[in-house]
Amino acid sequence: MTERPYRRRRDATVVSLLLLVIAAVLGPTPSSAAGSDWWTPTARPNPDSQIGVTGEPFTGTDSAGDVRGFVDAHNHLFSNEAFGGRLICGKVFSEAGVADALKDCPEHYPDGTLAIFDYITHGGDGKHDPAGWPTFKDWPAYDSMTHQANYYAWVERAWRGGQRVLVNDLVTNGMICSVYPFKDRSCDEMTSIRLQAKLAYDLQAYVDKQYGGAGKGWFRIVLDSAQARDVVEQGKLAVVLGVETSEPFGCKQILDIAQCSKSDIDKGLDELYALGVRSMFLCHKFDNALCGVRFDEGGLGTAINVGQFLSTGTFWQTEKCTGPQHDNPIGTAPSTAESDLPAGTRVPSYDANAQCNTRGLTALGEYAARGMMKRKMMLEIDHMSVKAVGRVLDILQAASYPGVISSHSWMDLDWTERVYALGGFVAQYMHGSQGFVAEAQRTKALRDKYGVGYGYGTDFNGIGDHPAPRGADAADKVTYPFRSADGGSVIDRLTTGSRTFDVNTDGAAHVGMIPDWVEDIRRVGGQDVVKDLLRGAESYLGTWGASERHQAGVNLAKGAAATASSSESNPFTSYQPGRAVDGDTGTRWASDWSDDQWLSIDLGATGLVRRVNLDWERAYGKAYRIELSTDGTNWQTAWSTTSGDGGLDTASFTGTPARYVRVHGLSRGTDWGYSLHEVGVYSS
């Protein structure tokens, strides 16, 4: 565009004054505290939602040098852009303003009859008043899955109320998109992930603009733990990008045949890392080429199982669980989604005593997990099947890698201590205050043992309900206004448009109700739970930082001399003891088919030994011990078990000087002998 030169200075002055008047009338509203209260924007869109919080957000560290603040470890800011763009109605923000952002999908007019996803997953007819801004008669609501719950000003209220870390999981599902009748874009999962990542950065710029320029806003996307820690110390919100999608990198399976390669996985991980993604799920909802999933329950479970069949050609398959852990019971409730199945095809029935997915972590899944470790990323385990989680934890434990996250209560609770022992982070789903408190108290001893904080995973804009109202007549209801958890701010009811939200009567209708929900937790369960939540930011960043600093240990056994009590004879291949220390997991040592067998490794010199990893073949040791010696004659037991179950075992013990390490099998787990693909010996 070519500009005309100014003809007279007086004309320019008049025009400038006129523009200033127009801007004052129509433009953003200046803050009354502009320039002094750093947390208040110098210009906010007008009209917009109120925040309902006064007072300065807490900054800095505590007396121990730790950051403070709540962690929402599982949220989906931009899932309105997923599933074809019309499943979740409304936007996180809009340059055109709140009225454009918070409006319903066109097919929901005039009465919500075509809110199909709501009644597929919840029953009923889905009818509701579609009007959003400014009345919000029927939405957002704690029990609606199809309306925007993450409007940016509501996220701002959560931040002002004490939240300091937000994990924004980029999410979609290509099959749900393809079968849902309303869409306005491609169903390709990675295309949606890329768009959502871009919009996260756009939101950061949108908030920055309100505060005077790049880097000045409270919404800060962070790429490493040091950057995140600095943001939290400033009192702002550190936003971590994650991924939760069903077929990452195109890694779906069709009739149990993988549709991706190791090259696809490497390219996909590299692309996600370049986008800023630092944590992710390897599988979600559907079994894929990487791992089996934990099942969904009820009508939603039936709908997801139908989607899996349409996408992969296979329904979920179950078997009897072999340990205390189990996957969720499969939903077998009737669902209108069954009408999408080919004629004559039915969702199978399932044995109530067989609740474990037959599918675990695949070889490609193991490659992806190790690829994430190589890139210092954090691995989310909640949606993995019992088999898959068990193998992942074994791999992480064998490498002493702390980057494991359970973000919203889907991991089997029997494994909580394994996550803490690795240095991982645990959050609970945003249950109602009474249920949340009960579960928090149940796991309190473990947090105290490991000195860690707690988190919550809200899953807003995800496929799940949120805390229902406890009622205005509850004896311990929230009373407004109240002090924030740190005591520095005053929080009153939130008003958006002409609707005022009250947690007692509206429940957790959207993300802006997090401070009210935390106060409800305090009223129900006391201050201890809230204290653990305030320690969440330090613990989450501790897990992230430890992952970044992790160095792979040196395997002292690789290439070392090895001897054994016996070796199985085979005319076609060798099972000699050296096969267990050759660095090749495709080879193995195998003993004769009897008990009291051993494999001995000469490390070549005496040094400290602290950890031994055993990668068993199907013929494993049920009872065995790890023995150490400095001379190869006098042995001491460093570690033993009588409950081995095969797979990948890690024996950790106090550092002990040794030159020789012996795996001594006492009782076999099968009728075969003892067989090890690889033995690793480490000093750290």
Coordinates of C-alpha atoms in Angstrom, one line a residue, residues 119-459:
Y119 CA -26.0 -37.7 23.5
I120 CA -23.8 -40.4 22.1
T121 CA -21.6 -40.2 25.1
H122 CA -24.1 -39.1 27.8
G123 CA -27.5 -40.2 26.6
G124 CA -30.5 -37.9 26.5
D125 CA -31.3 -35.8 23.5
G126 CA -28.5 -33.2 23.8
K127 CA -31.0 -30.3 23.7
H128 CA -29.8 -27.0 25.1
D129 CA -30.0 -23.2 24.5
P130 CA -27.2 -22.6 22.0
A131 CA -26.7 -18.9 23.0
G132 CA -23.2 -18.3 24.4
W133 CA -22.1 -14.7 25.0
P134 CA -23.6 -12.9 26.8
T135 CA -26.3 -15.1 28.5
F136 CA -24.7 -18.6 28.7
K137 CA -28.0 -20.1 29.8
D138 CA -26.9 -23.7 29.3
W139 CA -23.2 -23.7 28.7
P140 CA -20.4 -23.9 29.6
A141 CA -21.5 -26.6 32.1
Y142 CA -19.7 -29.3 34.2
D143 CA -21.4 -32.1 32.3
S144 CA -21.1 -30.8 28.7
M145 CA -18.4 -32.3 26.4
T146 CA -19.1 -30.1 23.4
H147 CA -18.6 -26.5 24.5
Q148 CA -15.5 -24.4 25.0
A149 CA -14.3 -24.5 28.6
N150 CA -10.9 -22.9 28.1
Y151 CA -11.6 -19.3 27.1
Y152 CA -8.4 -17.4 27.7
A153 CA -9.8 -15.1 30.3
W154 CA -10.9 -18.1 32.3
V155 CA -7.4 -19.5 32.0
E156 CA -6.2 -16.1 33.3
R157 CA -8.4 -16.5 36.4
A158 CA -6.9 -19.9 37.0
W159 CA -3.4 -18.4 36.9
R160 CA -4.4 -15.5 39.1
G161 CA -5.8 -18.0 41.6
G162 CA -2.4 -19.8 42.0
Q163 CA -1.9 -22.1 38.9
R164 CA 1.7 -21.8 37.7
V165 CA 2.1 -24.7 35.2
L166 CA -0.3 -25.7 32.5
V167 CA 0.3 -28.7 30.2
N168 CA -1.6 -28.1 27.0
D169 CA -2.0 -31.4 25.3
L170 CA -2.5 -31.1 21.6
V171 CA -5.2 -33.7 20.9
T172 CA -7.3 -35.2 18.1
N173 CA -8.7 -38.5 16.8
G174 CA -8.9 -39.1 13.1
M175 CA -11.6 -41.8 13.3
I176 CA -13.9 -39.7 15.5
C177 CA -13.5 -36.9 13.0
S178 CA -14.3 -39.1 10.1
V179 CA -17.5 -40.6 11.5
Y180 CA -18.8 -37.3 13.1
P181 CA -21.1 -35.8 10.5
F182 CA -20.1 -32.2 11.0
K183 CA -16.6 -31.0 10.1
D184 CA -15.0 -28.2 8.2
R185 CA -11.4 -29.5 7.7
S186 CA -9.2 -32.5 7.2
C187 CA -9.2 -35.4 9.6
D188 CA -5.4 -35.9 9.4
E189 CA -4.1 -36.1 13.0
M190 CA -0.7 -34.5 12.5
T191 CA -2.3 -31.6 10.5
S192 CA -4.5 -30.8 13.5
I193 CA -1.6 -31.1 15.9
R194 CA 0.4 -28.6 13.9
L195 CA -2.5 -26.2 13.9
Q196 CA -3.1 -26.4 17.6
A197 CA 0.6 -25.8 18.3
K198 CA 0.5 -22.7 16.1
L199 CA -2.6 -21.4 17.9
A200 CA -0.9 -21.8 21.3
Y201 CA 1.8 -19.4 20.1
D202 CA -0.8 -17.2 18.6
L203 CA -2.5 -17.0 22.0
Q204 CA 0.8 -16.1 23.6
A205 CA 1.1 -13.2 21.2
Y206 CA -2.5 -12.2 21.8
V207 CA -1.9 -12.0 25.5
D208 CA 1.4 -10.2 25.0
K209 CA -0.3 -7.5 23.0
Q210 CA -2.5 -6.7 26.0
Y211 CA 0.6 -6.2 28.1
G212 CA 2.5 -4.0 25.7
G213 CA 4.5 -6.4 23.6
A214 CA 6.4 -9.6 23.0
G215 CA 7.4 -11.4 26.2
K216 CA 5.4 -9.3 28.6
G217 CA 2.2 -11.3 29.1
W218 CA 1.4 -14.0 31.7
F219 CA 0.9 -16.8 29.2
R220 CA 4.5 -18.2 28.5
I221 CA 5.2 -21.3 26.4
V222 CA 8.3 -22.9 27.8
L223 CA 10.8 -25.2 26.1
D224 CA 13.0 -26.3 29.0
S225 CA 12.7 -26.6 32.8
A226 CA 15.0 -23.7 33.4
Q227 CA 12.9 -21.4 31.3
A228 CA 9.8 -22.7 33.1
R229 CA 11.3 -22.1 36.5
D230 CA 12.1 -18.6 35.6
V231 CA 8.5 -18.0 34.4
V232 CA 7.1 -19.4 37.6
E233 CA 9.5 -17.3 39.7
Q234 CA 8.1 -14.2 37.9
G235 CA 4.6 -15.3 39.0
K236 CA 3.5 -16.1 35.4
L237 CA 2.0 -19.2 33.9
A238 CA 4.5 -21.7 32.3
V239 CA 2.8 -23.5 29.5
V240 CA 4.2 -26.9 28.4
L241 CA 3.1 -28.4 25.1
G242 CA 2.2 -32.1 25.1
V243 CA 0.5 -34.5 22.6
E244 CA -2.3 -36.9 23.2
T245 CA -3.5 -38.5 20.0
S246 CA -4.5 -41.9 18.9
E247 CA -2.2 -42.5 15.9
P248 CA 0.9 -40.3 16.3
F249 CA 3.2 -40.1 13.3
G250 CA 0.7 -42.2 11.4
C251 CA 1.4 -45.2 13.7
K252 CA -1.9 -46.9 13.4
Q253 CA -2.3 -50.7 13.0
I254 CA -4.7 -52.3 10.6
L255 CA -5.5 -56.0 11.4
D256 CA -2.5 -55.9 13.7
I257 CA -0.1 -54.8 11.0
A258 CA 1.9 -51.6 11.7
Q259 CA 1.4 -48.8 9.3
C260 CA 4.6 -46.9 10.3
S261 CA 8.3 -47.5 10.6
K262 CA 11.2 -46.5 12.8
S263 CA 12.0 -43.8 10.3
D264 CA 8.5 -42.4 10.7
I265 CA 8.8 -42.3 14.5
D266 CA 12.2 -40.5 14.3
K267 CA 10.8 -37.9 11.9
G268 CA 7.6 -37.5 14.0
L269 CA 9.5 -37.0 17.2
D270 CA 11.9 -34.5 15.7
E271 CA 9.0 -32.5 14.2
L272 CA 7.1 -32.5 17.5
Y273 CA 10.2 -31.4 19.4
A274 CA 10.7 -28.6 17.0
L275 CA 7.2 -27.4 17.6
G276 CA 8.0 -27.2 21.3
V277 CA 6.4 -30.5 22.4
R278 CA 8.1 -31.9 25.5
S279 CA 5.7 -34.6 26.7
M280 CA 3.4 -37.1 25.0
F281 CA 1.3 -40.2 25.0
L282 CA 2.2 -43.0 22.7
C283 CA -1.3 -44.3 22.5
H284 CA -4.8 -43.0 23.3
K285 CA -8.2 -44.6 23.0
F286 CA -7.3 -46.9 20.1
D287 CA -4.8 -49.7 20.0
N288 CA -2.1 -48.6 17.6
A289 CA 1.2 -49.8 16.2
L290 CA 3.0 -48.6 19.4
C291 CA 0.9 -50.0 22.3
G292 CA -2.4 -51.2 23.6
V293 CA -4.7 -48.9 25.5
R294 CA -6.6 -48.8 28.7
F295 CA -10.3 -49.2 27.9
D296 CA -13.1 -46.7 28.3
E297 CA -16.3 -47.7 30.2
G298 CA -20.0 -47.4 29.7
G299 CA -21.6 -45.9 26.5
L300 CA -18.4 -44.0 25.8
G301 CA -16.4 -47.2 25.9
T302 CA -18.8 -48.8 23.4
A303 CA -18.4 -45.8 21.1
I304 CA -14.6 -45.9 21.3
N305 CA -14.5 -49.6 20.7
V306 CA -16.7 -49.1 17.6
G307 CA -14.2 -46.4 16.5
Q308 CA -11.3 -48.7 17.0
F309 CA -12.9 -51.3 14.8
L310 CA -13.7 -48.9 12.0
S311 CA -10.1 -47.5 12.2
T312 CA -8.1 -50.8 12.6
G313 CA -10.4 -53.7 11.8
T314 CA -10.1 -55.1 15.3
F315 CA -12.1 -54.7 18.5
W316 CA -10.4 -54.6 21.9
Q317 CA -9.3 -58.0 23.0
T318 CA -9.0 -59.0 26.6
E319 CA -7.4 -61.6 28.8
K320 CA -7.3 -62.4 32.5
C321 CA -4.9 -60.1 34.4
T322 CA -1.8 -61.8 35.9
G323 CA -1.2 -59.3 38.7
P324 CA -3.1 -56.8 40.9
Q325 CA -3.1 -54.2 38.1
H326 CA -6.0 -54.2 35.6
D327 CA -7.3 -52.1 32.8
N328 CA -10.7 -50.4 33.0
P329 CA -13.8 -52.7 32.5
I330 CA -14.8 -52.4 28.9
G331 CA -17.9 -50.4 28.2
T332 CA -20.7 -52.6 26.8
A333 CA -23.6 -50.2 27.3
P334 CA -25.7 -49.6 24.2
S335 CA -24.6 -46.7 22.0
T336 CA -25.9 -45.1 18.9
A337 CA -22.3 -45.4 17.6
E338 CA -23.0 -49.1 16.9
S339 CA -25.1 -48.1 13.9
D340 CA -21.9 -47.1 12.2
L341 CA -20.7 -50.7 12.1
P342 CA -21.0 -52.8 8.9
A343 CA -24.2 -54.8 8.7
G344 CA -24.0 -58.0 10.8
T345 CA -21.1 -56.7 12.9
R346 CA -21.6 -56.4 16.6
V347 CA -19.4 -55.2 19.5
P348 CA -18.3 -58.4 21.3
S349 CA -19.2 -59.2 24.8
Y350 CA -16.4 -59.5 27.4
D351 CA -15.7 -61.8 30.4
A352 CA -15.9 -59.7 33.6
N353 CA -12.9 -61.7 34.9
A354 CA -10.7 -60.7 31.9
Q355 CA -10.1 -57.0 32.1
C356 CA -6.6 -56.7 30.7
N357 CA -5.8 -55.8 27.1
T358 CA -3.9 -58.5 25.3
R359 CA -1.8 -55.8 23.6
G360 CA 1.2 -54.3 25.4
L361 CA 4.1 -52.3 24.2
T362 CA 5.2 -53.3 20.7
A363 CA 8.8 -53.3 19.4
L364 CA 8.0 -50.0 17.6
G365 CA 6.5 -48.7 20.8
E366 CA 9.7 -49.5 22.7
Y367 CA 11.7 -47.8 19.9
A368 CA 9.5 -44.7 20.4
A369 CA 9.9 -44.7 24.1
R370 CA 13.6 -44.9 23.8
G371 CA 13.5 -42.1 21.2
M372 CA 11.6 -39.9 23.7
M373 CA 14.3 -40.6 26.3
K374 CA 17.0 -39.7 23.8
R375 CA 15.3 -36.4 23.3
K376 CA 14.8 -35.8 27.0
M377 CA 11.0 -35.8 26.6
M378 CA 8.5 -36.9 29.3
L379 CA 6.4 -40.0 28.6
E380 CA 2.7 -40.0 29.6
I381 CA 1.5 -43.5 30.7
D382 CA -2.1 -43.0 31.8
H383 CA -3.8 -44.4 28.6
M384 CA -1.5 -47.4 28.2
S385 CA -2.6 -50.9 28.9
V386 CA -1.3 -52.7 32.0
K387 CA 1.0 -54.7 29.8
A388 CA 2.4 -51.5 28.1
V389 CA 2.8 -49.6 31.3
G390 CA 4.6 -52.4 32.9
R391 CA 7.1 -52.7 30.1
V392 CA 7.6 -48.9 29.9
L393 CA 8.3 -48.7 33.6
D394 CA 10.8 -51.5 33.3
I395 CA 12.6 -49.7 30.5
L396 CA 12.7 -46.4 32.4
Q397 CA 13.8 -48.1 35.6
A398 CA 16.6 -50.0 33.7
A399 CA 17.9 -46.6 32.5
S400 CA 17.1 -44.7 35.7
Y401 CA 15.2 -42.3 33.6
P402 CA 12.8 -40.0 35.6
G403 CA 10.7 -38.6 32.8
V404 CA 7.4 -40.3 33.5
I405 CA 4.1 -38.6 34.1
S406 CA 0.7 -39.9 35.3
S407 CA -1.4 -36.8 34.6
H408 CA -5.1 -37.7 35.2
S409 CA -5.7 -40.9 37.2
W410 CA -5.7 -43.5 34.4
M411 CA -2.5 -45.2 35.6
D412 CA -3.1 -48.2 37.8
L413 CA -2.7 -46.9 41.4
D414 CA -0.6 -49.9 42.4
W415 CA 2.2 -48.4 40.3
T416 CA 2.2 -45.0 41.9
E417 CA 5.2 -45.7 44.0
R418 CA 7.1 -47.0 41.0
V419 CA 6.6 -43.6 39.3
Y420 CA 7.7 -41.7 42.4
A421 CA 10.7 -43.9 42.9
L422 CA 11.8 -43.1 39.3
G423 CA 11.4 -39.4 40.0
G424 CA 8.2 -39.0 38.0
F425 CA 5.2 -36.8 38.7
V426 CA 1.6 -37.8 39.5
A427 CA -1.6 -35.8 39.2
Q428 CA -5.2 -36.8 39.9
Y429 CA -8.1 -36.2 37.6
M430 CA -10.3 -33.2 38.5
H431 CA -12.8 -35.2 40.5
G432 CA -15.3 -33.6 42.9
S433 CA -13.7 -32.2 46.0
Q434 CA -14.8 -35.0 48.2
G435 CA -13.5 -37.7 45.9
F436 CA -10.3 -35.8 45.2
V437 CA -9.6 -35.3 48.9
A438 CA -10.2 -39.0 49.6
E439 CA -7.8 -40.1 46.9
A440 CA -5.2 -37.5 47.9
Q441 CA -5.3 -38.7 51.5
R442 CA -4.9 -42.3 50.4
T443 CA -1.6 -41.5 48.6
K444 CA -0.4 -38.9 51.1
A445 CA 2.1 -41.2 52.7
L446 CA 3.8 -41.9 49.4
R447 CA 4.2 -38.1 48.7
D448 CA 5.6 -37.6 52.1
K449 CA 8.0 -40.5 51.7
Y450 CA 9.4 -39.1 48.4
G451 CA 9.0 -35.5 49.3
V452 CA 6.9 -34.5 46.3
G453 CA 4.0 -32.3 45.5
Y454 CA 0.7 -33.2 43.8
G455 CA -1.1 -32.1 40.7
Y456 CA -4.5 -32.2 39.1
G457 CA -5.4 -33.0 35.5
T458 CA -8.6 -31.0 34.5
D459 CA -9.0 -32.5 31.0

